[in-house]
PDB file of C-alpha atoms and ligand atoms in Angstrom:
ATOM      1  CA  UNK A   1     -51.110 194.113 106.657  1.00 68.00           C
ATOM      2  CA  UNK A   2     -53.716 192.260 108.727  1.00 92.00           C
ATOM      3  CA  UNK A   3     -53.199 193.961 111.141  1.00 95.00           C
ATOM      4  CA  UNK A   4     -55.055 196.629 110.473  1.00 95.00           C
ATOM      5  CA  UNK A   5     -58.498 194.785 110.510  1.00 96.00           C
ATOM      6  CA  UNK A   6     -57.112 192.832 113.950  1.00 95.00           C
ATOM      7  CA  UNK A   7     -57.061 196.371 115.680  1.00 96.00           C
ATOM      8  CA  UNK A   8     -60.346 197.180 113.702  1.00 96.00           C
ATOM      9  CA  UNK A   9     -61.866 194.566 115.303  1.00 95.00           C
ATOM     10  CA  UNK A  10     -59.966 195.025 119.087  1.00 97.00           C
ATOM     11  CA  UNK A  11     -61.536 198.409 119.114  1.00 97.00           C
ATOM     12  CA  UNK A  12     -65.054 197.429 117.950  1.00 96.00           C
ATOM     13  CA  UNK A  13     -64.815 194.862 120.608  1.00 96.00           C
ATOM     14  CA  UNK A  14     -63.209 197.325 123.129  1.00 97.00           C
ATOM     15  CA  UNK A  15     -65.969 199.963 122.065  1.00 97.00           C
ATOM     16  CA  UNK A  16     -68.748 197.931 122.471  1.00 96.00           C
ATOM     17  CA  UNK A  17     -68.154 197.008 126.327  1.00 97.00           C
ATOM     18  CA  UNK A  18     -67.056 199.694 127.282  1.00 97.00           C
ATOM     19  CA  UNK A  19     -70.659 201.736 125.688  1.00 96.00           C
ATOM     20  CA  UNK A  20     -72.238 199.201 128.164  1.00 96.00           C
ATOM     21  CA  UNK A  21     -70.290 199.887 131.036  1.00 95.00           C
ATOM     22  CA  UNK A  22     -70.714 203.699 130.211  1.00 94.00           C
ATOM     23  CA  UNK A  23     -66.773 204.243 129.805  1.00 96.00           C
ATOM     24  CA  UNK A  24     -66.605 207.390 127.573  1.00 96.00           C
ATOM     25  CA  UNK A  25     -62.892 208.090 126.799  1.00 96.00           C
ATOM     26  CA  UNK A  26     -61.025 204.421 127.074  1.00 97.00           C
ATOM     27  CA  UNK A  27     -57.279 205.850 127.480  1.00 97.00           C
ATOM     28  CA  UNK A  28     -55.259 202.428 127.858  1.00 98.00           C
ATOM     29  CA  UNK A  29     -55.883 198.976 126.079  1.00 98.00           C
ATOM     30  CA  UNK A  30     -53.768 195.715 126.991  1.00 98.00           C
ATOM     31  CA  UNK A  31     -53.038 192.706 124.748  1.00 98.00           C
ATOM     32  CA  UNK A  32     -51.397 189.883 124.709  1.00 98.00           C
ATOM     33  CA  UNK A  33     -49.676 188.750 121.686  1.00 97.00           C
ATOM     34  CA  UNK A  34     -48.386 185.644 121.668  1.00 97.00           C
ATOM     35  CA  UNK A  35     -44.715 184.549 119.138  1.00 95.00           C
ATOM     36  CA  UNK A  36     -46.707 182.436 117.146  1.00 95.00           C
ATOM     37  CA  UNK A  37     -49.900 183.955 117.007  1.00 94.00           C
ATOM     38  CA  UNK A  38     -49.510 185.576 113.734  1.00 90.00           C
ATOM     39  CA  UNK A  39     -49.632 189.623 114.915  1.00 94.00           C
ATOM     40  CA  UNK A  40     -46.628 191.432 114.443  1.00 95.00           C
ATOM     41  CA  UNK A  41     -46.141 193.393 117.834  1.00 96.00           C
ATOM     42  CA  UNK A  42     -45.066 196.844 115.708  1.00 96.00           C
ATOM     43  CA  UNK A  43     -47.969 196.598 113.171  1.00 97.00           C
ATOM     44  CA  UNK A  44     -50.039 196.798 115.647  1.00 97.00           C
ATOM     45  CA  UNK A  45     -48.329 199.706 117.650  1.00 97.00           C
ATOM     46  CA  UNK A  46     -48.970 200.943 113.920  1.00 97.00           C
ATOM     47  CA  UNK A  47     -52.429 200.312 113.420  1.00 97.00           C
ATOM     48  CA  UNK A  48     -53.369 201.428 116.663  1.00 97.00           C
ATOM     49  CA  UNK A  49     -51.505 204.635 116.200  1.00 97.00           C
ATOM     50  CA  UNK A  50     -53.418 205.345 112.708  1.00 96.00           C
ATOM     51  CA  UNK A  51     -56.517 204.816 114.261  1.00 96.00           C
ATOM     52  CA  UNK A  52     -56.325 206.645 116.905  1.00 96.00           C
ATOM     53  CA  UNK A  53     -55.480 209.796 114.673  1.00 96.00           C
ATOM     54  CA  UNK A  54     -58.859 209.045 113.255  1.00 94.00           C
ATOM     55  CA  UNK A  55     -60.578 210.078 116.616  1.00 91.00           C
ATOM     56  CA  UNK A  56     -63.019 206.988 116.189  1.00 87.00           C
ATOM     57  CA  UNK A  57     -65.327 206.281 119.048  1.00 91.00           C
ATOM     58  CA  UNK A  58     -64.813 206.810 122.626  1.00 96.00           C
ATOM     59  CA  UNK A  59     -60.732 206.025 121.469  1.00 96.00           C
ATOM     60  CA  UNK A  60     -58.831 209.205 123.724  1.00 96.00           C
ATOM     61  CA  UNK A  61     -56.587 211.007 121.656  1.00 95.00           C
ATOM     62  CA  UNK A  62     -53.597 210.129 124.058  1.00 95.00           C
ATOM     63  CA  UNK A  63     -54.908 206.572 124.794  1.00 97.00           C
ATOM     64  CA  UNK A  64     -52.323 203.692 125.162  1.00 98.00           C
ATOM     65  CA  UNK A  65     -51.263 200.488 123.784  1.00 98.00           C
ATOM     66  CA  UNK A  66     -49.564 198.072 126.022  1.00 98.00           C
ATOM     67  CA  UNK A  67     -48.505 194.658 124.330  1.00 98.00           C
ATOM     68  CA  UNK A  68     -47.411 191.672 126.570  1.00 97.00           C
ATOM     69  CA  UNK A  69     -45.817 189.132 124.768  1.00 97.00           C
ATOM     70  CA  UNK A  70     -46.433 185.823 125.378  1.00 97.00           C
ATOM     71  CA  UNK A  71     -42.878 183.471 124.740  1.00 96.00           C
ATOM     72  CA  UNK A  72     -43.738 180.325 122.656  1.00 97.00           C
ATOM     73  CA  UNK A  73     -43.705 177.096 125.238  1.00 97.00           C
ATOM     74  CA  UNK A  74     -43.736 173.232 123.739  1.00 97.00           C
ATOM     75  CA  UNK A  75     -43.958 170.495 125.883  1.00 97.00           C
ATOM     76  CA  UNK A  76     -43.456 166.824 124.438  1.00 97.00           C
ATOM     77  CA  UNK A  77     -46.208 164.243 125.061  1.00 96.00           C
ATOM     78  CA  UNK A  78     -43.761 161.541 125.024  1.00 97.00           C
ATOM     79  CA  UNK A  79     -40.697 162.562 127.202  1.00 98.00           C
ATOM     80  CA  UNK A  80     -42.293 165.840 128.771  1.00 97.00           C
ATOM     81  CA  UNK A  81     -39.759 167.783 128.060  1.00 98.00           C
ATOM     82  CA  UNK A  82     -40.152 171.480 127.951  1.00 97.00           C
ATOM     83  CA  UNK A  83     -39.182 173.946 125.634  1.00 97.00           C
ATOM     84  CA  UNK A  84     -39.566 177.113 123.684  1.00 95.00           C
ATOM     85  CA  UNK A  85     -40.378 176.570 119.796  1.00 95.00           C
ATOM     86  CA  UNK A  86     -39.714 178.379 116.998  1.00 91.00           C
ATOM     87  CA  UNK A  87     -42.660 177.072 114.925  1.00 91.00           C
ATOM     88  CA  UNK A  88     -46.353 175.261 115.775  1.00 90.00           C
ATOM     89  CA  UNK A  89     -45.044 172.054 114.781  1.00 90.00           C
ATOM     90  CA  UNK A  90     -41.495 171.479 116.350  1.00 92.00           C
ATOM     91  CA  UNK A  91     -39.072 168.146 116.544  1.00 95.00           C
ATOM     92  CA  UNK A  92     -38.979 167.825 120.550  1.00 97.00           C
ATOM     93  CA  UNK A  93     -35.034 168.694 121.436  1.00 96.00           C
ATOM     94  CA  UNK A  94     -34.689 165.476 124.031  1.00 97.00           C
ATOM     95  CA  UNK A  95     -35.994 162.467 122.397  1.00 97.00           C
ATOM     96  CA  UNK A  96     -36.115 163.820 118.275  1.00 97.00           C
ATOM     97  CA  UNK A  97     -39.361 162.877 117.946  1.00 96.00           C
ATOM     98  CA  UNK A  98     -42.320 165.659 116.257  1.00 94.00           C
ATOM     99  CA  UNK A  99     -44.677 165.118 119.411  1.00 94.00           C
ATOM    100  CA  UNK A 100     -44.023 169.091 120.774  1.00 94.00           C
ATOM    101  CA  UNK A 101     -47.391 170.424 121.591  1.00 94.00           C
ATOM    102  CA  UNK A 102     -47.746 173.665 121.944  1.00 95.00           C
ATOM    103  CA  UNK A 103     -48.879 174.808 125.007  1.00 96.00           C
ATOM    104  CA  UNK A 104     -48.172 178.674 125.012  1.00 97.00           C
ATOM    105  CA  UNK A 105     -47.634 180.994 122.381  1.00 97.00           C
ATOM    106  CA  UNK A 106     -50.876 181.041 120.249  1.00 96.00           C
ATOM    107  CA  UNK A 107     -52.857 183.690 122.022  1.00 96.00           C
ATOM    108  CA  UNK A 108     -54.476 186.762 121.170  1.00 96.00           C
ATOM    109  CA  UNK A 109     -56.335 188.596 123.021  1.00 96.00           C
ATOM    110  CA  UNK A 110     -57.369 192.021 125.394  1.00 97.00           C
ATOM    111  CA  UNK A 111     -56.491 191.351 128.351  1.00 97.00           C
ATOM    112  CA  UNK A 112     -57.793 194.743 129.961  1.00 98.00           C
ATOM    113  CA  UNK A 113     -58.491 198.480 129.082  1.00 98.00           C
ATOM    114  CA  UNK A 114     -58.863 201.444 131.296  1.00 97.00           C
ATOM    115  CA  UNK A 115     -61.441 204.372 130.688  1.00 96.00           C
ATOM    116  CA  UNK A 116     -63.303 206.808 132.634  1.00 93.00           C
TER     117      UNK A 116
HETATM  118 ZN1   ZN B   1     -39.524 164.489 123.839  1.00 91.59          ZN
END
């Protein structure tokens, strides 16, 4: 399960700014987790929740994780069509051709956390 060394590395990142900004319990962390971006939404929940039973750094022992999701979005650079994929690499829906770029749907990333 990689996700276990994704929310390693979240709460290294997490812990670091937030010894700079003098934060000492962090009690909420959002990501975003896009369809396609290779995270499984619940392994995370999962990961999160095994280290935080831990007690590692400044983590509170009732802090939060909130996951957005981010919906996969294609557009095609030939007809500009729109449209939500199912893979990176899609056949575009309106003219059949594989030119769906993927313009949504690949990110990863904390968007905020909230300490005292
Ligand atoms: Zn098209």
């Amino acid at each position: 399960m990689h996700e276990m060394a994704l929310m390693g590395d979240i709460l290294q990142l997490v812990e670091r700014d937030a010894a700079s900004r003098e934060i000492n319990q962090i009690e909420k962390i959002e990501l975003v987790v896009g369809d396609l971006s290779n995270a499984l939404p619940d392994a995370l929940e999962m990961a999160f929740t095994v280290f935080r039973a831990r007690g590692i750094g400044r983590l509170s022992s009732n802090a939060q994780l909130i996951i957005l999701k981010e919906h996969a979005k294609a557009k095609c650079t030939v007809c500009a069509h729109e449209y939500e994929p199912e893979a990176r690499l899609t056949i575009c829906p309106e003219c059949q051709l594989p030119s769906g770029r993927l313009i949504a749907g690949e990110t990863f990333k904390v968007q905020s956390y909230e300490g005292s």
